[in-house]
Short mmCIF file of C-alpha atoms and ligand atoms in Angstrom, two decimals:
data_model
loop_
_atom_site.label_atom_id
_atom_site.label_comp_id
_atom_site.label_asym_id
_atom_site.label_seq_id
_atom_site.Cartn_x
_atom_site.Cartn_y
_atom_site.Cartn_z
CA MET A 1 -41.89 -25.69 -45.49
CA LYS A 2 -41.36 -29.33 -46.35
CA LEU A 3 -40.90 -31.79 -43.44
CA ALA A 4 -37.28 -32.54 -44.44
CA THR A 5 -36.42 -28.82 -44.57
CA ARG A 6 -38.11 -28.21 -41.20
CA LEU A 7 -36.15 -31.11 -39.67
CA ALA A 8 -32.87 -29.81 -41.10
CA SER A 9 -33.38 -26.25 -39.79
CA GLY A 10 -34.39 -27.65 -36.36
CA LEU A 11 -31.17 -29.66 -36.25
CA ILE A 12 -29.08 -26.63 -37.25
CA ALA A 13 -30.75 -24.47 -34.51
CA ALA A 14 -30.19 -27.19 -31.89
CA ALA A 15 -26.54 -27.53 -32.90
CA ALA A 16 -26.07 -23.73 -32.73
CA ALA A 17 -27.68 -23.58 -29.27
CA PHE A 18 -25.48 -26.44 -28.08
CA SER A 19 -22.29 -24.86 -29.36
CA PHE A 20 -23.25 -21.44 -27.80
CA ALA A 21 -23.88 -23.09 -24.41
CA ALA A 22 -20.61 -24.97 -24.67
CA GLY A 23 -18.86 -21.69 -25.52
CA VAL A 24 -20.25 -19.96 -22.42
CA ALA A 25 -19.28 -22.88 -20.21
CA HIS A 26 -15.82 -22.82 -21.76
CA ALA A 27 -15.44 -19.07 -21.12
CA GLU A 28 -16.51 -19.57 -17.50
CA ASP A 29 -14.10 -22.47 -17.04
CA LYS A 30 -11.14 -20.69 -18.60
CA GLN A 31 -8.53 -19.96 -15.97
CA ILE A 32 -7.92 -16.24 -15.44
CA THR A 33 -4.33 -15.04 -15.80
CA LEU A 34 -3.34 -12.06 -13.65
CA GLY A 35 -0.07 -10.17 -14.12
CA PHE A 36 0.97 -8.56 -10.81
CA ALA A 37 3.82 -6.03 -10.64
CA GLN A 38 4.95 -5.74 -7.03
CA VAL A 39 6.97 -2.78 -5.66
CA GLY A 40 9.77 -4.88 -4.15
CA ALA A 41 10.67 -6.48 -0.83
CA GLU A 42 11.62 -3.37 1.11
CA SER A 43 9.66 -3.98 4.32
CA ALA A 44 7.90 -6.51 6.53
CA TRP A 45 4.66 -4.96 5.25
CA ARG A 46 5.63 -5.72 1.65
CA THR A 47 6.59 -9.32 2.47
CA ALA A 48 3.17 -9.84 4.07
CA ASN A 49 1.49 -8.24 1.05
CA THR A 50 3.29 -10.56 -1.38
CA VAL A 51 2.35 -13.61 0.70
CA SER A 52 -1.28 -12.42 0.78
CA VAL A 53 -1.45 -11.89 -3.01
CA LYS A 54 0.16 -15.26 -3.83
CA ALA A 55 -1.99 -17.22 -1.35
CA ALA A 56 -5.21 -15.54 -2.48
CA ALA A 57 -4.45 -16.21 -6.17
CA LYS A 58 -3.91 -19.90 -5.40
CA GLU A 59 -7.09 -20.06 -3.33
CA ALA A 60 -9.09 -18.35 -6.12
CA GLY A 61 -7.66 -20.62 -8.84
CA ILE A 62 -6.11 -17.63 -10.64
CA ASN A 63 -2.93 -18.12 -12.65
CA LEU A 64 -0.60 -15.48 -11.18
CA LYS A 65 2.38 -14.02 -13.01
CA PHE A 66 4.39 -12.16 -10.37
CA SER A 67 7.28 -9.72 -10.69
CA ASP A 68 9.34 -7.77 -8.12
CA ALA A 69 10.40 -4.29 -9.30
CA GLN A 70 13.04 -3.78 -6.60
CA GLN A 71 11.51 -0.36 -5.87
CA LYS A 72 12.24 0.93 -9.40
CA GLN A 73 9.49 2.40 -11.56
CA GLU A 74 11.28 1.43 -14.79
CA ASN A 75 11.19 -2.24 -13.68
CA GLN A 76 7.45 -2.02 -13.04
CA ILE A 77 6.87 -0.45 -16.44
CA LYS A 78 8.88 -3.27 -18.08
CA ALA A 79 6.84 -5.87 -16.16
CA ILE A 80 3.54 -4.27 -17.22
CA ARG A 81 4.70 -4.18 -20.87
CA SER A 82 5.59 -7.85 -20.69
CA TYR A 83 2.14 -8.68 -19.25
CA ILE A 84 0.58 -6.77 -22.16
CA ALA A 85 2.71 -8.75 -24.63
CA GLN A 86 1.67 -12.00 -22.93
CA LYS A 87 -2.01 -10.95 -23.28
CA VAL A 88 -2.89 -11.60 -19.62
CA ASP A 89 -6.55 -11.14 -18.67
CA VAL A 90 -5.95 -8.50 -15.96
CA ILE A 91 -2.94 -6.46 -14.78
CA ALA A 92 -2.63 -5.36 -11.15
CA PHE A 93 0.17 -3.36 -9.60
CA SER A 94 1.22 -1.45 -6.53
CA PRO A 95 2.85 1.65 -8.04
CA VAL A 96 6.28 2.57 -6.64
CA VAL A 97 5.60 6.29 -7.21
CA GLU A 98 2.52 8.34 -8.08
CA SER A 99 3.49 9.97 -11.38
CA GLY A 100 4.60 8.85 -14.83
CA TRP A 101 2.15 6.05 -15.56
CA GLU A 102 0.12 7.42 -18.50
CA PRO A 103 2.11 5.96 -21.44
CA VAL A 104 2.19 2.36 -20.22
CA LEU A 105 -1.41 2.46 -19.00
CA GLN A 106 -2.48 3.80 -22.43
CA GLU A 107 -0.77 0.75 -23.92
CA ALA A 108 -2.74 -1.56 -21.60
CA LYS A 109 -5.95 0.26 -22.51
CA ARG A 110 -5.27 -0.09 -26.25
CA ALA A 111 -4.68 -3.81 -25.68
CA LYS A 112 -8.04 -3.92 -23.82
CA ILE A 113 -6.44 -5.31 -20.65
CA PRO A 114 -8.10 -3.94 -17.49
CA VAL A 115 -5.76 -2.56 -14.80
CA ILE A 116 -6.37 -2.69 -11.04
CA LEU A 117 -4.29 -0.61 -8.62
CA THR A 118 -3.56 -2.03 -5.19
CA ASP A 119 -1.96 -0.47 -2.11
CA ARG A 120 -0.64 2.77 -3.68
CA ASN A 121 -2.48 5.27 -5.82
CA ILE A 122 -1.33 7.08 -8.97
CA ASP A 123 -1.67 10.62 -10.20
CA VAL A 124 -3.31 10.53 -13.65
CA LYS A 125 -5.84 12.87 -15.32
CA ASP A 126 -7.52 10.09 -17.29
CA GLN A 127 -9.34 8.00 -14.69
CA SER A 128 -10.32 5.45 -17.36
CA LEU A 129 -6.73 4.14 -17.29
CA TYR A 130 -7.57 1.90 -14.34
CA VAL A 131 -10.70 0.13 -13.14
CA THR A 132 -10.40 0.46 -9.37
CA MET A 133 -7.94 1.22 -6.59
CA ILE A 134 -7.90 -1.10 -3.56
CA GLY A 135 -5.94 0.00 -0.49
CA SER A 136 -5.45 2.25 2.52
CA ASP A 137 -6.23 5.95 2.85
CA PHE A 138 -2.69 7.18 3.61
CA MET A 139 -3.83 10.77 4.12
CA GLU A 140 -6.20 9.59 6.85
CA GLU A 141 -3.37 7.57 8.38
CA GLY A 142 -1.27 10.76 8.59
CA ARG A 143 -4.20 12.61 10.18
CA ARG A 144 -4.62 9.82 12.74
CA ALA A 145 -0.95 10.08 13.69
CA GLY A 146 -1.26 13.89 13.93
CA LYS A 147 -4.30 13.59 16.20
CA TRP A 148 -2.42 11.18 18.45
CA LEU A 149 0.41 13.75 18.73
CA GLU A 150 -2.02 16.56 19.55
CA ASP A 151 -3.61 14.47 22.24
CA HIS A 152 -0.31 13.19 23.65
CA TYR A 153 1.13 16.71 23.96
CA LYS A 154 -2.09 18.54 24.88
CA ASN A 155 -0.68 19.69 28.25
CA ASN A 156 2.78 20.47 26.94
CA PRO A 157 3.30 24.08 25.75
CA GLY A 158 6.10 22.99 23.41
CA PRO A 159 8.05 23.47 21.33
CA ILE A 160 7.62 19.90 20.09
CA ASN A 161 10.34 19.21 17.55
CA ILE A 162 9.58 16.48 15.05
CA VAL A 163 12.05 14.68 12.79
CA GLU A 164 10.40 12.90 9.91
CA LEU A 165 11.65 9.70 8.25
CA GLN A 166 9.91 9.74 4.92
CA GLY A 167 9.14 6.75 2.72
CA THR A 168 10.20 6.45 -0.92
CA VAL A 169 10.35 9.87 -2.57
CA GLY A 170 7.29 10.46 -4.76
CA SER A 171 5.34 7.47 -3.40
CA ALA A 172 1.71 7.87 -2.34
CA PRO A 173 2.28 6.80 1.30
CA ALA A 174 5.23 9.20 1.71
CA ASN A 175 3.33 12.11 0.14
CA ASP A 176 0.08 11.48 2.01
CA ARG A 177 1.43 10.55 5.44
CA HIS A 178 3.36 13.83 5.35
CA ALA A 179 0.36 15.84 4.11
CA GLY A 180 -2.02 14.23 6.63
CA LEU A 181 0.24 15.21 9.53
CA ILE A 182 0.65 18.77 8.25
CA GLU A 183 -3.11 19.14 7.89
CA VAL A 184 -3.57 18.41 11.61
CA ILE A 185 -0.62 20.30 13.14
CA LYS A 186 -0.47 23.33 10.79
CA ASN A 187 -2.57 25.52 13.09
CA ASP A 188 -0.66 24.58 16.23
CA PRO A 189 2.65 26.47 16.19
CA LYS A 190 4.16 24.43 19.02
CA PHE A 191 4.69 21.52 16.57
CA LYS A 192 7.69 21.99 14.26
CA ILE A 193 9.09 19.57 11.71
CA ILE A 194 12.78 20.40 12.14
CA ALA A 195 14.10 17.82 9.65
CA SER A 196 12.67 15.53 7.02
CA GLN A 197 14.49 12.95 4.90
CA SER A 198 13.74 9.74 3.02
CA GLY A 199 14.81 6.37 4.41
CA ASP A 200 13.14 4.60 1.45
CA PHE A 201 10.89 2.49 3.73
CA THR A 202 13.84 0.27 4.78
CA LEU A 203 15.31 -0.49 8.20
CA ALA A 204 18.84 0.36 7.00
CA GLY A 205 17.59 3.64 5.48
CA GLY A 206 15.76 4.63 8.67
CA LYS A 207 18.82 3.86 10.78
CA GLN A 208 21.17 5.83 8.56
CA VAL A 209 18.95 8.93 8.43
CA MET A 210 18.33 8.79 12.19
CA GLU A 211 22.08 8.58 12.91
CA ALA A 212 22.51 11.86 11.04
CA PHE A 213 19.50 13.46 12.78
CA ALA A 214 20.80 12.39 16.21
CA LYS A 215 24.21 13.93 15.46
CA THR A 216 22.74 17.21 14.19
CA TYR A 217 19.79 17.73 16.56
CA GLY A 218 20.58 15.49 19.58
CA ASN A 219 18.29 16.15 22.54
CA LYS A 220 16.30 18.84 20.68
CA ILE A 221 14.34 15.95 19.12
CA ASN A 222 10.98 15.26 20.81
CA VAL A 223 9.29 13.08 18.17
CA VAL A 224 10.38 10.66 15.45
CA TYR A 225 7.63 10.46 12.82
CA ALA A 226 8.56 7.38 10.75
CA HIS A 227 6.51 6.55 7.66
CA ASN A 228 6.75 2.80 8.37
CA ASP A 229 7.77 0.29 11.02
CA ASP A 230 10.99 -0.79 9.34
CA MET A 231 12.36 2.76 9.37
CA ALA A 232 11.10 3.25 12.95
CA LEU A 233 12.94 0.09 14.04
CA GLY A 234 16.12 1.32 12.33
CA ALA A 235 15.70 4.72 14.03
CA ILE A 236 15.26 3.04 17.42
CA GLN A 237 18.59 1.23 16.92
CA ALA A 238 20.29 4.49 15.92
CA MET A 239 18.86 6.37 18.93
CA GLU A 240 19.95 3.66 21.36
CA GLU A 241 23.46 3.68 19.88
CA ALA A 242 23.51 7.48 20.35
CA GLY A 243 22.52 7.09 24.03
CA MET A 244 18.94 8.32 23.53
CA LYS A 245 15.87 6.60 24.97
CA PRO A 246 13.30 5.98 22.19
CA GLY A 247 9.74 5.72 23.48
CA LYS A 248 10.71 7.65 26.64
CA ASP A 249 12.74 10.86 25.91
CA VAL A 250 11.66 10.74 22.27
CA SER A 251 8.17 9.71 21.15
CA VAL A 252 8.20 7.26 18.25
CA VAL A 253 5.19 7.40 15.91
CA SER A 254 5.01 4.81 13.14
CA PHE A 255 2.80 3.19 10.48
CA ASP A 256 1.88 -0.37 9.40
CA ALA A 257 1.33 -2.09 12.79
CA THR A 258 3.50 -5.10 11.99
CA LYS A 259 4.51 -7.62 14.64
CA GLY A 260 7.89 -5.82 14.81
CA GLY A 261 6.09 -2.56 15.62
CA PHE A 262 4.06 -4.28 18.33
CA GLU A 263 7.17 -5.81 19.88
CA ALA A 264 8.82 -2.37 19.98
CA MET A 265 5.72 -0.94 21.70
CA ILE A 266 5.71 -3.76 24.25
CA ALA A 267 9.40 -3.04 24.92
CA GLY A 268 8.45 0.62 25.52
CA LYS A 269 10.45 1.89 22.51
CA MET A 270 7.58 2.92 20.22
CA ASN A 271 4.52 4.89 21.34
CA VAL A 272 1.91 4.45 18.64
CA ASP A 273 1.50 2.44 15.44
CA VAL A 274 -1.07 3.53 12.85
CA GLU A 275 -2.43 0.48 11.07
CA CYS A 276 -1.94 -0.07 7.32
CA SER A 277 -3.06 -3.51 6.24
CA PRO A 278 -1.08 -5.46 3.62
CA LEU A 279 -3.62 -8.29 3.53
CA LEU A 280 -5.12 -7.17 0.23
CA GLY A 281 -4.90 -10.46 -1.69
CA PRO A 282 -8.47 -11.77 -1.19
CA GLN A 283 -10.06 -8.39 -2.12
CA LEU A 284 -7.82 -8.16 -5.17
CA MET A 285 -8.73 -11.64 -6.44
CA SER A 286 -12.43 -11.01 -6.00
CA ALA A 287 -12.05 -7.72 -7.96
CA VAL A 288 -10.14 -9.57 -10.70
CA LYS A 289 -12.98 -12.10 -11.05
CA ASP A 290 -15.60 -9.33 -11.10
CA VAL A 291 -13.74 -7.40 -13.79
CA VAL A 292 -13.43 -10.49 -15.99
CA ALA A 293 -17.16 -11.19 -15.46
CA GLY A 294 -17.92 -7.65 -16.65
CA LYS A 295 -19.24 -6.43 -13.28
CA GLN A 296 -19.01 -2.77 -12.27
CA LEU A 297 -16.64 -1.99 -9.39
CA PRO A 298 -16.40 1.12 -7.20
CA LYS A 299 -13.51 3.35 -8.31
CA ARG A 300 -12.01 3.29 -4.81
CA ILE A 301 -12.12 0.47 -2.24
CA VAL A 302 -10.69 1.67 1.09
CA THR A 303 -9.23 -0.75 3.64
CA ASN A 304 -10.66 -0.71 7.17
CA GLU A 305 -7.94 0.27 9.66
CA THR A 306 -7.31 1.62 13.16
CA VAL A 307 -4.64 3.05 15.50
CA PHE A 308 -2.77 1.04 18.14
CA PRO A 309 -1.29 3.00 21.05
CA GLU A 310 1.38 1.21 23.12
CA SER A 311 -1.10 0.63 25.96
CA VAL A 312 -2.95 -2.05 23.92
CA ALA A 313 0.08 -3.68 22.26
CA ALA A 314 0.54 -6.66 24.58
CA GLN A 315 -3.13 -7.56 24.44
CA VAL A 316 -3.40 -7.21 20.63
CA LEU A 317 -0.12 -8.79 19.46
CA PRO A 318 -1.29 -12.44 19.64
CA SER A 319 -4.04 -11.71 17.09
CA ARG A 320 -1.81 -9.88 14.59
CA LYS A 321 -1.48 -11.65 11.23
CA TYR A 322 1.60 -9.86 9.87
O1 AHR B 1 2.60 1.27 0.43
C1 AHR B 1 2.59 0.78 1.72
C2 AHR B 1 3.88 1.07 2.38
O2 AHR B 1 4.93 0.48 1.64
C3 AHR B 1 4.04 0.51 3.78
O3 AHR B 1 3.71 1.41 4.79
C4 AHR B 1 5.51 0.29 3.82
O4 AHR B 1 5.94 -0.48 4.91
C5 AHR B 1 5.74 -0.29 2.49
O5 AHR B 1 7.02 -0.45 2.11
#
């Protein structure tokens, strides 16, 4: 090869290497856009979850597009479709209910946009429709509540009549907190669920359902099993208005372990709060970055949680973050 030709090909190779390196740097620098479809603003838990997601996105330098579905699946589907149309890098959502997600998730897959589930799981055959699911094990939470009941009533021959305030119909926490309880108490005939109705995870819903339960079952009720703190707090109000003594005549079992739940335990109106952490933002953002970087993630990332009986409430409350 002549000197001039060798020089020219050297220059071309150097230019190509430079532009490749610049391309990589550019890809690394490019800000990630995340489309997040939130359930709504139904509870103190949800408010804390939204704050966690927004703060973590800011901290991680991720451009967050946020939507509130007002507890309606059709709104979440619309939000996901709009994120697909906007060609975001990653979609994350906390599904209102478990079923009915295949069509929209197929659309995301065809558009090559990875999907991360947070908080609530979905029921789909094709597991390739999402990358990972980050959140609590609601079934285990239900079991923990059931074990607390077994222990609390171990010297009581029963019957122990339970009224259940369920979360949103068809949602993973409502389905699993019910199933987890049943799994534990099914072989102990002294426990009976005498009534079960949805209060949609809201304080107003819990109060309304409990007013009806108090009228129908009155002092036959031994336990209120509320699927979250907001409904438990509503039920406490309803019981007090009906002349009942929550936390004393009636055991109140709840989920989330919010500050409101702790205050009710300190006031002697709630007996146990099974923890469900909403502080998922930092884990979500790190998963988003990993997915964009092409790293493999475990299919399920379970949040570390515990149970708080009323005896520890006063000591623990000052360290609670939500
Ligand atoms: O999915 C988590 C549940 O949803 C929380 O227990 C409840 O408070 C919220 O609304």
